Amino acid sequence: MPVTKFNHPDPYKYQTGFDSYHETEAIEGALPVGQNSPQKAPYGLYTEKLSGTAFTAPRHENKQTWVYRIIPAAAHENFAAEDADSYHTRMTTETHKLHHIPNQLRWNPFDLDEKVDWVHGLHLIAGSGDPTQKQGLGILMYAAGKDMGKEAFYSADGDFLIVPQHGVLDIQTELGRIILRPNEICVIPRGIRYRVTLPDGPVRGYICEIYQGHYQLPELGPIGSNCLANARDFQAPVAAFDDEEESEYKLYSKFNNTLFAARQNHTPFDVVAWHGNYYPFKYDLGRFNVIGSISFDHPDPSIFTVLTAPSDHVGTAVADFVIFPPRWLVAEGTFRPPWYHRNTMSEFMGLISGDYDAKVGGGFKPAGASLHNAMSAHGPDSGAFEGASNAELKPQKVGDGSMAFMFESAHMVGVSGWGLKTCQKVQPEYNEHSWKPLKRHFVNPNKKA
């Protein structure tokens, strides 16, 4: 798949590299030389440290960024619950309010919503764990049609991995600006403040928030040092700041899946310079270097992992972000779609564009989703099975114009009340339409005619 081309250019500058140590200044000389916290920072700025891990985390895991800003982030009024009842209903991951069910689920495309902004357009669809214990994840849909005003938002619960399906997000963060379009992803780490405006109108997409750890590149093992997502293709913003002497802002905090708000009399976007390895970043999915079998059978779908958030158990993830981009299939003597399987991992799939090659029946549409929870059996629908079983096995390109993805987790995830009922998008006959039509092909050689 070629690198994504857009109708209008990206107006912002970026630094490249994943997990790299970056330093950037919007005014020359704003970064101190030789020390992190001088007695007086340049230009009368305040020094502030943003920590994404414990101070004593091992060096290879340690995440921190030093920022030099006009007013410290602590300068705001007290937080108060904001619309607590309605927001908590949309966002809760309390175990007794989630529905843990083994049924395969599929959702019709989720609606756009032109009446709300980013903050009020977030809906939890499934989740597991507890952000207060830094365990688990939340899977959200977003839909918005209004710009955030003089406001900022951050999640104290976890890192947001944002997957746009429709529309453009202009994301102003404390550390710089990012423009994000479909076929790109963005990660905004826990605690980083940002606002979202919509230069091309309404937006819609998916989010996987991890309460535990941070996203990283998967280990490549025998693959070697290259392929999949290459570190050089990730982009981080450069320092950019607003200089507003007196300006009223509203600061939203997502704290244990409840929304709080506080007032402050200065812009949150006043970081003039920063250096460190804890920052938002984006990635163009068109740059993913796909690998696969060139003889027979399938490698495991882990070969499509873009980012992973490891659990405490080696080789098992709180969340894997996996994509199914356009690719060539050349395996001989092989049933080429994904095999039927039951997985200890829970699989939430979404579709950005096109058709997913293992679901040809038409029920899995862009902006829709499916959930195959832990050990719930699933695989190609009957139409995909019949077609692939009888296809001529010549080299074939699949997924042209398509991009499907999966949030995969070792957690058994529960479905929220919003996801199961309120959104009114669940397909009641998903199982029946997908697998009930499968026919018996078995010929028993020991059975008499």
mmCIF file with all atom_site columns, C-alpha atoms in Angstrom, residues 201-402:
data_model
loop_
_atom_site.group_PDB
_atom_site.id
_atom_site.type_symbol
_atom_site.label_atom_id
_atom_site.label_alt_id
_atom_site.label_comp_id
_atom_site.label_asym_id
_atom_site.label_entity_id
_atom_site.label_seq_id
_atom_site.pdbx_PDB_ins_code
_atom_site.Cartn_x
_atom_site.Cartn_y
_atom_site.Cartn_z
_atom_site.occupancy
_atom_site.B_iso_or_equiv
_atom_site.pdbx_formal_charge
_atom_site.auth_seq_id
_atom_site.auth_comp_id
_atom_site.auth_asym_id
_atom_site.auth_atom_id
_atom_site.pdbx_PDB_model_num
ATOM 1   C CA . GLY A 1 201 ? -16.548 18.920  9.793  1.00 0.00 ? 201 GLY A CA 1
ATOM 2   C CA . PRO A 1 202 ? -17.883 15.927  11.759 1.00 0.00 ? 202 PRO A CA 1
ATOM 3   C CA . VAL A 1 203 ? -15.574 13.121  12.881 1.00 0.00 ? 203 VAL A CA 1
ATOM 4   C CA . ARG A 1 204 ? -15.981 9.527   13.992 1.00 0.00 ? 204 ARG A CA 1
ATOM 5   C CA . GLY A 1 205 ? -13.615 6.781   15.059 1.00 0.00 ? 205 GLY A CA 1
ATOM 6   C CA . TYR A 1 206 ? -12.338 4.333   17.636 1.00 0.00 ? 206 TYR A CA 1
ATOM 7   C CA . ILE A 1 207 ? -10.131 4.566   20.751 1.00 0.00 ? 207 ILE A CA 1
ATOM 8   C CA . CYS A 1 208 ? -8.301  1.923   22.772 1.00 0.00 ? 208 CYS A CA 1
ATOM 9   C CA . GLU A 1 209 ? -7.341  3.337   26.170 1.00 0.00 ? 209 GLU A CA 1
ATOM 10  C CA . ILE A 1 210 ? -4.882  1.294   28.200 1.00 0.00 ? 210 ILE A CA 1
ATOM 11  C CA . TYR A 1 211 ? -4.888  1.740   31.963 1.00 0.00 ? 211 TYR A CA 1
ATOM 12  C CA . GLN A 1 212 ? -1.681  -0.247  32.342 1.00 0.00 ? 212 GLN A CA 1
ATOM 13  C CA . GLY A 1 213 ? 1.741   0.602   30.862 1.00 0.00 ? 213 GLY A CA 1
ATOM 14  C CA . HIS A 1 214 ? 2.292   2.291   27.524 1.00 0.00 ? 214 HIS A CA 1
ATOM 15  C CA . TYR A 1 215 ? 2.170   1.377   23.863 1.00 0.00 ? 215 TYR A CA 1
ATOM 16  C CA . GLN A 1 216 ? 5.415   0.168   22.324 1.00 0.00 ? 216 GLN A CA 1
ATOM 17  C CA . LEU A 1 217 ? 6.643   -1.534  19.176 1.00 0.00 ? 217 LEU A CA 1
ATOM 18  C CA . PRO A 1 218 ? 6.388   -5.332  19.284 1.00 0.00 ? 218 PRO A CA 1
ATOM 19  C CA . GLU A 1 219 ? 9.553   -7.396  19.453 1.00 0.00 ? 219 GLU A CA 1
ATOM 20  C CA . LEU A 1 220 ? 10.433  -8.815  16.036 1.00 0.00 ? 220 LEU A CA 1
ATOM 21  C CA . GLY A 1 221 ? 12.201  -12.014 17.087 1.00 0.00 ? 221 GLY A CA 1
ATOM 22  C CA . PRO A 1 222 ? 13.218  -14.128 14.060 1.00 0.00 ? 222 PRO A CA 1
ATOM 23  C CA . ILE A 1 223 ? 11.788  -11.480 11.710 1.00 0.00 ? 223 ILE A CA 1
ATOM 24  C CA . GLY A 1 224 ? 14.929  -9.468  12.450 1.00 0.00 ? 224 GLY A CA 1
ATOM 25  C CA . SER A 1 225 ? 15.434  -5.740  12.702 1.00 0.00 ? 225 SER A CA 1
ATOM 26  C CA . ASN A 1 226 ? 12.994  -4.450  10.076 1.00 0.00 ? 226 ASN A CA 1
ATOM 27  C CA . CYS A 1 227 ? 9.390   -4.754  8.786  1.00 0.00 ? 227 CYS A CA 1
ATOM 28  C CA . LEU A 1 228 ? 5.999   -4.235  10.378 1.00 0.00 ? 228 LEU A CA 1
ATOM 29  C CA . ALA A 1 229 ? 5.972   -0.646  11.737 1.00 0.00 ? 229 ALA A CA 1
ATOM 30  C CA . ASN A 1 230 ? 9.425   0.883   11.412 1.00 0.00 ? 230 ASN A CA 1
ATOM 31  C CA . ALA A 1 231 ? 10.502  3.318   14.121 1.00 0.00 ? 231 ALA A CA 1
ATOM 32  C CA . ARG A 1 232 ? 11.514  6.039   11.678 1.00 0.00 ? 232 ARG A CA 1
ATOM 33  C CA . ASP A 1 233 ? 7.935   6.426   10.407 1.00 0.00 ? 233 ASP A CA 1
ATOM 34  C CA . PHE A 1 234 ? 6.490   7.654   13.716 1.00 0.00 ? 234 PHE A CA 1
ATOM 35  C CA . GLN A 1 235 ? 6.079   11.420  14.101 1.00 0.00 ? 235 GLN A CA 1
ATOM 36  C CA . ALA A 1 236 ? 6.100   13.562  17.238 1.00 0.00 ? 236 ALA A CA 1
ATOM 37  C CA . PRO A 1 237 ? 5.143   17.255  17.342 1.00 0.00 ? 237 PRO A CA 1
ATOM 38  C CA . VAL A 1 238 ? 7.560   20.137  17.693 1.00 0.00 ? 238 VAL A CA 1
ATOM 39  C CA . ALA A 1 239 ? 7.128   22.806  20.358 1.00 0.00 ? 239 ALA A CA 1
ATOM 40  C CA . ALA A 1 240 ? 4.439   25.393  19.612 1.00 0.00 ? 240 ALA A CA 1
ATOM 41  C CA . PHE A 1 241 ? 2.797   27.691  22.137 1.00 0.00 ? 241 PHE A CA 1
ATOM 42  C CA . ASP A 1 242 ? 0.060   30.263  22.637 1.00 0.00 ? 242 ASP A CA 1
ATOM 43  C CA . ASP A 1 243 ? 0.983   33.517  24.383 1.00 0.00 ? 243 ASP A CA 1
ATOM 44  C CA . GLU A 1 244 ? -2.209  34.805  26.032 1.00 0.00 ? 244 GLU A CA 1
ATOM 45  C CA . GLU A 1 245 ? -1.712  37.058  29.055 1.00 0.00 ? 245 GLU A CA 1
ATOM 46  C CA . GLU A 1 246 ? -5.227  36.638  30.513 1.00 0.00 ? 246 GLU A CA 1
ATOM 47  C CA . SER A 1 247 ? -7.540  34.021  29.075 1.00 0.00 ? 247 SER A CA 1
ATOM 48  C CA . GLU A 1 248 ? -10.282 31.937  30.700 1.00 0.00 ? 248 GLU A CA 1
ATOM 49  C CA . TYR A 1 249 ? -9.970  28.201  29.982 1.00 0.00 ? 249 TYR A CA 1
ATOM 50  C CA . LYS A 1 250 ? -11.912 25.148  31.105 1.00 0.00 ? 250 LYS A CA 1
ATOM 51  C CA . LEU A 1 251 ? -9.841  22.056  31.870 1.00 0.00 ? 251 LEU A CA 1
ATOM 52  C CA . TYR A 1 252 ? -11.515 18.628  31.696 1.00 0.00 ? 252 TYR A CA 1
ATOM 53  C CA . SER A 1 253 ? -10.102 15.586  33.459 1.00 0.00 ? 253 SER A CA 1
ATOM 54  C CA . LYS A 1 254 ? -11.180 11.992  32.819 1.00 0.00 ? 254 LYS A CA 1
ATOM 55  C CA . PHE A 1 255 ? -10.494 10.522  36.243 1.00 0.00 ? 255 PHE A CA 1
ATOM 56  C CA . ASN A 1 256 ? -11.594 6.956   36.983 1.00 0.00 ? 256 ASN A CA 1
ATOM 57  C CA . ASN A 1 257 ? -13.938 7.170   33.994 1.00 0.00 ? 257 ASN A CA 1
ATOM 58  C CA . THR A 1 258 ? -15.718 10.198  35.425 1.00 0.00 ? 258 THR A CA 1
ATOM 59  C CA . LEU A 1 259 ? -15.485 13.685  33.958 1.00 0.00 ? 259 LEU A CA 1
ATOM 60  C CA . PHE A 1 260 ? -14.303 16.580  36.127 1.00 0.00 ? 260 PHE A CA 1
ATOM 61  C CA . ALA A 1 261 ? -13.756 20.221  35.157 1.00 0.00 ? 261 ALA A CA 1
ATOM 62  C CA . ALA A 1 262 ? -11.780 23.154  36.535 1.00 0.00 ? 262 ALA A CA 1
ATOM 63  C CA . ARG A 1 263 ? -11.320 26.778  35.519 1.00 0.00 ? 263 ARG A CA 1
ATOM 64  C CA . GLN A 1 264 ? -8.012  28.501  34.958 1.00 0.00 ? 264 GLN A CA 1
ATOM 65  C CA . ASN A 1 265 ? -7.098  32.008  33.832 1.00 0.00 ? 265 ASN A CA 1
ATOM 66  C CA . HIS A 1 266 ? -4.369  31.094  31.356 1.00 0.00 ? 266 HIS A CA 1
ATOM 67  C CA . THR A 1 267 ? -3.912  28.875  28.330 1.00 0.00 ? 267 THR A CA 1
ATOM 68  C CA . PRO A 1 268 ? -2.816  25.250  28.902 1.00 0.00 ? 268 PRO A CA 1
ATOM 69  C CA . PHE A 1 269 ? -0.871  25.458  25.634 1.00 0.00 ? 269 PHE A CA 1
ATOM 70  C CA . ASP A 1 270 ? 2.052   27.572  26.791 1.00 0.00 ? 270 ASP A CA 1
ATOM 71  C CA . VAL A 1 271 ? 4.984   25.140  26.583 1.00 0.00 ? 271 VAL A CA 1
ATOM 72  C CA . VAL A 1 272 ? 7.762   27.021  24.802 1.00 0.00 ? 272 VAL A CA 1
ATOM 73  C CA . ALA A 1 273 ? 10.290  24.170  24.824 1.00 0.00 ? 273 ALA A CA 1
ATOM 74  C CA . TRP A 1 274 ? 10.547  20.541  25.914 1.00 0.00 ? 274 TRP A CA 1
ATOM 75  C CA . HIS A 1 275 ? 12.843  17.545  25.885 1.00 0.00 ? 275 HIS A CA 1
ATOM 76  C CA . GLY A 1 276 ? 12.223  13.912  26.779 1.00 0.00 ? 276 GLY A CA 1
ATOM 77  C CA . ASN A 1 277 ? 10.664  10.650  25.618 1.00 0.00 ? 277 ASN A CA 1
ATOM 78  C CA . TYR A 1 278 ? 7.067   11.052  26.865 1.00 0.00 ? 278 TYR A CA 1
ATOM 79  C CA . TYR A 1 279 ? 4.995   12.740  24.180 1.00 0.00 ? 279 TYR A CA 1
ATOM 80  C CA . PRO A 1 280 ? 2.111   12.228  21.735 1.00 0.00 ? 280 PRO A CA 1
ATOM 81  C CA . PHE A 1 281 ? 2.882   10.763  18.341 1.00 0.00 ? 281 PHE A CA 1
ATOM 82  C CA . LYS A 1 282 ? 1.203   9.708   15.114 1.00 0.00 ? 282 LYS A CA 1
ATOM 83  C CA . TYR A 1 283 ? 1.747   7.031   12.470 1.00 0.00 ? 283 TYR A CA 1
ATOM 84  C CA . ASP A 1 284 ? 0.546   6.545   8.894  1.00 0.00 ? 284 ASP A CA 1
ATOM 85  C CA . LEU A 1 285 ? -0.831  3.006   8.522  1.00 0.00 ? 285 LEU A CA 1
ATOM 86  C CA . GLY A 1 286 ? 0.096   3.112   4.835  1.00 0.00 ? 286 GLY A CA 1
ATOM 87  C CA . ARG A 1 287 ? 3.742   2.782   5.881  1.00 0.00 ? 287 ARG A CA 1
ATOM 88  C CA . PHE A 1 288 ? 3.214   -0.596  7.576  1.00 0.00 ? 288 PHE A CA 1
ATOM 89  C CA . ASN A 1 289 ? 5.526   -3.175  5.978  1.00 0.00 ? 289 ASN A CA 1
ATOM 90  C CA . VAL A 1 290 ? 3.409   -6.342  5.737  1.00 0.00 ? 290 VAL A CA 1
ATOM 91  C CA . ILE A 1 291 ? 4.995   -9.791  5.839  1.00 0.00 ? 291 ILE A CA 1
ATOM 92  C CA . GLY A 1 292 ? 3.392   -13.200 5.258  1.00 0.00 ? 292 GLY A CA 1
ATOM 93  C CA . SER A 1 293 ? 3.811   -16.752 4.049  1.00 0.00 ? 293 SER A CA 1
ATOM 94  C CA . ILE A 1 294 ? 5.479   -17.368 0.686  1.00 0.00 ? 294 ILE A CA 1
ATOM 95  C CA . SER A 1 295 ? 5.059   -21.135 0.817  1.00 0.00 ? 295 SER A CA 1
ATOM 96  C CA . PHE A 1 296 ? 1.978   -22.564 2.601  1.00 0.00 ? 296 PHE A CA 1
ATOM 97  C CA . ASP A 1 297 ? -0.231  -22.080 5.666  1.00 0.00 ? 297 ASP A CA 1
ATOM 98  C CA . HIS A 1 298 ? -0.497  -18.938 7.806  1.00 0.00 ? 298 HIS A CA 1
ATOM 99  C CA . PRO A 1 299 ? 1.819   -17.217 10.234 1.00 0.00 ? 299 PRO A CA 1
ATOM 100 C CA . ASP A 1 300 ? -0.124  -16.164 13.312 1.00 0.00 ? 300 ASP A CA 1
ATOM 101 C CA . PRO A 1 301 ? -1.955  -12.815 12.965 1.00 0.00 ? 301 PRO A CA 1
ATOM 102 C CA . SER A 1 302 ? 0.540   -11.277 15.396 1.00 0.00 ? 302 SER A CA 1
ATOM 103 C CA . ILE A 1 303 ? 2.567   -10.457 12.258 1.00 0.00 ? 303 ILE A CA 1
ATOM 104 C CA . PHE A 1 304 ? 0.116   -7.585  11.723 1.00 0.00 ? 304 PHE A CA 1
ATOM 105 C CA . THR A 1 305 ? 0.803   -5.928  15.120 1.00 0.00 ? 305 THR A CA 1
ATOM 106 C CA . VAL A 1 306 ? 1.564   -2.213  14.860 1.00 0.00 ? 306 VAL A CA 1
ATOM 107 C CA . LEU A 1 307 ? 1.757   -1.435  18.592 1.00 0.00 ? 307 LEU A CA 1
ATOM 108 C CA . THR A 1 308 ? 1.490   -3.480  21.757 1.00 0.00 ? 308 THR A CA 1
ATOM 109 C CA . ALA A 1 309 ? 0.963   -2.758  25.441 1.00 0.00 ? 309 ALA A CA 1
ATOM 110 C CA . PRO A 1 310 ? 2.500   -5.742  27.250 1.00 0.00 ? 310 PRO A CA 1
ATOM 111 C CA . SER A 1 311 ? 1.012   -7.227  30.389 1.00 0.00 ? 311 SER A CA 1
ATOM 112 C CA . ASP A 1 312 ? 3.096   -8.511  33.286 1.00 0.00 ? 312 ASP A CA 1
ATOM 113 C CA . HIS A 1 313 ? 3.162   -11.937 31.602 1.00 0.00 ? 313 HIS A CA 1
ATOM 114 C CA . VAL A 1 314 ? 5.748   -12.153 28.813 1.00 0.00 ? 314 VAL A CA 1
ATOM 115 C CA . GLY A 1 315 ? 4.195   -12.514 25.382 1.00 0.00 ? 315 GLY A CA 1
ATOM 116 C CA . THR A 1 316 ? 0.709   -11.483 26.532 1.00 0.00 ? 316 THR A CA 1
ATOM 117 C CA . ALA A 1 317 ? -0.767  -8.034  25.978 1.00 0.00 ? 317 ALA A CA 1
ATOM 118 C CA . VAL A 1 318 ? -3.146  -5.716  27.753 1.00 0.00 ? 318 VAL A CA 1
ATOM 119 C CA . ALA A 1 319 ? -3.794  -4.553  24.199 1.00 0.00 ? 319 ALA A CA 1
ATOM 120 C CA . ASP A 1 320 ? -2.361  -5.239  20.765 1.00 0.00 ? 320 ASP A CA 1
ATOM 121 C CA . PHE A 1 321 ? -3.239  -2.936  17.886 1.00 0.00 ? 321 PHE A CA 1
ATOM 122 C CA . VAL A 1 322 ? -3.344  -5.092  14.758 1.00 0.00 ? 322 VAL A CA 1
ATOM 123 C CA . ILE A 1 323 ? -4.187  -4.036  11.179 1.00 0.00 ? 323 ILE A CA 1
ATOM 124 C CA . PHE A 1 324 ? -5.174  -5.900  8.005  1.00 0.00 ? 324 PHE A CA 1
ATOM 125 C CA . PRO A 1 325 ? -3.954  -3.690  5.173  1.00 0.00 ? 325 PRO A CA 1
ATOM 126 C CA . PRO A 1 326 ? -3.840  -4.409  1.426  1.00 0.00 ? 326 PRO A CA 1
ATOM 127 C CA . ARG A 1 327 ? -1.471  -7.318  0.846  1.00 0.00 ? 327 ARG A CA 1
ATOM 128 C CA . TRP A 1 328 ? -0.607  -10.159 -1.522 1.00 0.00 ? 328 TRP A CA 1
ATOM 129 C CA . LEU A 1 329 ? -1.559  -13.769 -0.791 1.00 0.00 ? 329 LEU A CA 1
ATOM 130 C CA . VAL A 1 330 ? 0.611   -16.368 -2.496 1.00 0.00 ? 330 VAL A CA 1
ATOM 131 C CA . ALA A 1 331 ? 0.495   -19.423 -0.210 1.00 0.00 ? 331 ALA A CA 1
ATOM 132 C CA . GLU A 1 332 ? -0.052  -22.677 -2.103 1.00 0.00 ? 332 GLU A CA 1
ATOM 133 C CA . GLY A 1 333 ? -2.533  -25.379 -1.110 1.00 0.00 ? 333 GLY A CA 1
ATOM 134 C CA . THR A 1 334 ? -3.841  -23.164 1.687  1.00 0.00 ? 334 THR A CA 1
ATOM 135 C CA . PHE A 1 335 ? -7.228  -21.926 2.900  1.00 0.00 ? 335 PHE A CA 1
ATOM 136 C CA . ARG A 1 336 ? -6.244  -18.283 2.743  1.00 0.00 ? 336 ARG A CA 1
ATOM 137 C CA . PRO A 1 337 ? -8.704  -16.415 4.984  1.00 0.00 ? 337 PRO A CA 1
ATOM 138 C CA . PRO A 1 338 ? -8.166  -16.606 8.754  1.00 0.00 ? 338 PRO A CA 1
ATOM 139 C CA . TRP A 1 339 ? -8.903  -20.059 10.111 1.00 0.00 ? 339 TRP A CA 1
ATOM 140 C CA . TYR A 1 340 ? -11.783 -20.782 12.465 1.00 0.00 ? 340 TYR A CA 1
ATOM 141 C CA . HIS A 1 341 ? -10.540 -20.398 15.991 1.00 0.00 ? 341 HIS A CA 1
ATOM 142 C CA . ARG A 1 342 ? -11.149 -19.854 19.669 1.00 0.00 ? 342 ARG A CA 1
ATOM 143 C CA . ASN A 1 343 ? -8.726  -17.524 21.358 1.00 0.00 ? 343 ASN A CA 1
ATOM 144 C CA . THR A 1 344 ? -7.783  -16.815 24.966 1.00 0.00 ? 344 THR A CA 1
ATOM 145 C CA . MET A 1 345 ? -7.532  -13.197 23.815 1.00 0.00 ? 345 MET A CA 1
ATOM 146 C CA . SER A 1 346 ? -10.595 -10.998 23.272 1.00 0.00 ? 346 SER A CA 1
ATOM 147 C CA . GLU A 1 347 ? -10.826 -9.503  19.766 1.00 0.00 ? 347 GLU A CA 1
ATOM 148 C CA . PHE A 1 348 ? -12.555 -6.201  19.014 1.00 0.00 ? 348 PHE A CA 1
ATOM 149 C CA . MET A 1 349 ? -12.499 -5.397  15.290 1.00 0.00 ? 349 MET A CA 1
ATOM 150 C CA . GLY A 1 350 ? -13.268 -2.186  13.461 1.00 0.00 ? 350 GLY A CA 1
ATOM 151 C CA . LEU A 1 351 ? -13.262 -1.166  9.810  1.00 0.00 ? 351 LEU A CA 1
ATOM 152 C CA . ILE A 1 352 ? -11.911 2.160   8.597  1.00 0.00 ? 352 ILE A CA 1
ATOM 153 C CA . SER A 1 353 ? -12.699 1.665   4.908  1.00 0.00 ? 353 SER A CA 1
ATOM 154 C CA . GLY A 1 354 ? -13.533 -0.934  2.257  1.00 0.00 ? 354 GLY A CA 1
ATOM 155 C CA . ASP A 1 355 ? -14.436 -4.584  2.870  1.00 0.00 ? 355 ASP A CA 1
ATOM 156 C CA . TYR A 1 356 ? -12.708 -7.039  5.171  1.00 0.00 ? 356 TYR A CA 1
ATOM 157 C CA . ASP A 1 357 ? -11.768 -10.116 3.140  1.00 0.00 ? 357 ASP A CA 1
ATOM 158 C CA . ALA A 1 358 ? -12.943 -12.625 5.785  1.00 0.00 ? 358 ALA A CA 1
ATOM 159 C CA . LYS A 1 359 ? -16.421 -11.064 6.034  1.00 0.00 ? 359 LYS A CA 1
ATOM 160 C CA . VAL A 1 360 ? -17.922 -10.847 2.566  1.00 0.00 ? 360 VAL A CA 1
ATOM 161 C CA . GLY A 1 361 ? -21.589 -11.039 3.548  1.00 0.00 ? 361 GLY A CA 1
ATOM 162 C CA . GLY A 1 362 ? -22.001 -7.269  3.871  1.00 0.00 ? 362 GLY A CA 1
ATOM 163 C CA . GLY A 1 363 ? -22.746 -7.023  7.591  1.00 0.00 ? 363 GLY A CA 1
ATOM 164 C CA . PHE A 1 364 ? -19.314 -5.683  8.599  1.00 0.00 ? 364 PHE A CA 1
ATOM 165 C CA . LYS A 1 365 ? -19.233 -2.079  7.392  1.00 0.00 ? 365 LYS A CA 1
ATOM 166 C CA . PRO A 1 366 ? -16.896 0.902   7.830  1.00 0.00 ? 366 PRO A CA 1
ATOM 167 C CA . ALA A 1 367 ? -17.595 2.584   11.182 1.00 0.00 ? 367 ALA A CA 1
ATOM 168 C CA . GLY A 1 368 ? -19.031 -0.695  12.487 1.00 0.00 ? 368 GLY A CA 1
ATOM 169 C CA . ALA A 1 369 ? -17.389 -3.176  14.847 1.00 0.00 ? 369 ALA A CA 1
ATOM 170 C CA . SER A 1 370 ? -17.410 -6.733  16.144 1.00 0.00 ? 370 SER A CA 1
ATOM 171 C CA . LEU A 1 371 ? -16.399 -8.390  19.402 1.00 0.00 ? 371 LEU A CA 1
ATOM 172 C CA . HIS A 1 372 ? -15.338 -12.008 19.783 1.00 0.00 ? 372 HIS A CA 1
ATOM 173 C CA . ASN A 1 373 ? -14.663 -12.346 23.479 1.00 0.00 ? 373 ASN A CA 1
ATOM 174 C CA . ALA A 1 374 ? -12.287 -14.780 25.149 1.00 0.00 ? 374 ALA A CA 1
ATOM 175 C CA . MET A 1 375 ? -12.814 -18.348 23.873 1.00 0.00 ? 375 MET A CA 1
ATOM 176 C CA . SER A 1 376 ? -15.827 -17.356 21.740 1.00 0.00 ? 376 SER A CA 1
ATOM 177 C CA . ALA A 1 377 ? -15.603 -19.324 18.485 1.00 0.00 ? 377 ALA A CA 1
ATOM 178 C CA . HIS A 1 378 ? -15.443 -17.330 15.255 1.00 0.00 ? 378 HIS A CA 1
ATOM 179 C CA . GLY A 1 379 ? -13.979 -17.256 11.764 1.00 0.00 ? 379 GLY A CA 1
ATOM 180 C CA . PRO A 1 380 ? -14.970 -16.620 8.142  1.00 0.00 ? 380 PRO A CA 1
ATOM 181 C CA . ASP A 1 381 ? -18.671 -16.449 7.379  1.00 0.00 ? 381 ASP A CA 1
ATOM 182 C CA . SER A 1 382 ? -20.208 -19.103 5.138  1.00 0.00 ? 382 SER A CA 1
ATOM 183 C CA . GLY A 1 383 ? -19.790 -17.067 1.953  1.00 0.00 ? 383 GLY A CA 1
ATOM 184 C CA . ALA A 1 384 ? -16.104 -16.440 2.608  1.00 0.00 ? 384 ALA A CA 1
ATOM 185 C CA . PHE A 1 385 ? -15.564 -20.126 3.387  1.00 0.00 ? 385 PHE A CA 1
ATOM 186 C CA . GLU A 1 386 ? -17.208 -21.378 0.203  1.00 0.00 ? 386 GLU A CA 1
ATOM 187 C CA . GLY A 1 387 ? -15.417 -18.829 -1.947 1.00 0.00 ? 387 GLY A CA 1
ATOM 188 C CA . ALA A 1 388 ? -11.958 -19.468 -0.476 1.00 0.00 ? 388 ALA A CA 1
ATOM 189 C CA . SER A 1 389 ? -12.363 -23.255 -0.507 1.00 0.00 ? 389 SER A CA 1
ATOM 190 C CA . ASN A 1 390 ? -13.009 -23.252 -4.235 1.00 0.00 ? 390 ASN A CA 1
ATOM 191 C CA . ALA A 1 391 ? -10.851 -20.358 -5.394 1.00 0.00 ? 391 ALA A CA 1
ATOM 192 C CA . GLU A 1 392 ? -8.018  -20.761 -7.878 1.00 0.00 ? 392 GLU A CA 1
ATOM 193 C CA . LEU A 1 393 ? -4.873  -20.340 -5.774 1.00 0.00 ? 393 LEU A CA 1
ATOM 194 C CA . LYS A 1 394 ? -2.962  -17.908 -7.885 1.00 0.00 ? 394 LYS A CA 1
ATOM 195 C CA . PRO A 1 395 ? -1.219  -14.840 -6.431 1.00 0.00 ? 395 PRO A CA 1
ATOM 196 C CA . GLN A 1 396 ? -3.986  -12.558 -5.245 1.00 0.00 ? 396 GLN A CA 1
ATOM 197 C CA . LYS A 1 397 ? -4.051  -9.080  -3.773 1.00 0.00 ? 397 LYS A CA 1
ATOM 198 C CA . VAL A 1 398 ? -6.655  -8.644  -1.040 1.00 0.00 ? 398 VAL A CA 1
ATOM 199 C CA . GLY A 1 399 ? -7.844  -5.594  0.806  1.00 0.00 ? 399 GLY A CA 1
ATOM 200 C CA . ASP A 1 400 ? -7.337  -3.011  -1.930 1.00 0.00 ? 400 ASP A CA 1
ATOM 201 C CA . GLY A 1 401 ? -8.953  0.184   -0.649 1.00 0.00 ? 401 GLY A CA 1
ATOM 202 C CA . SER A 1 402 ? -9.609  -1.453  2.703  1.00 0.00 ? 402 SER A CA 1
#
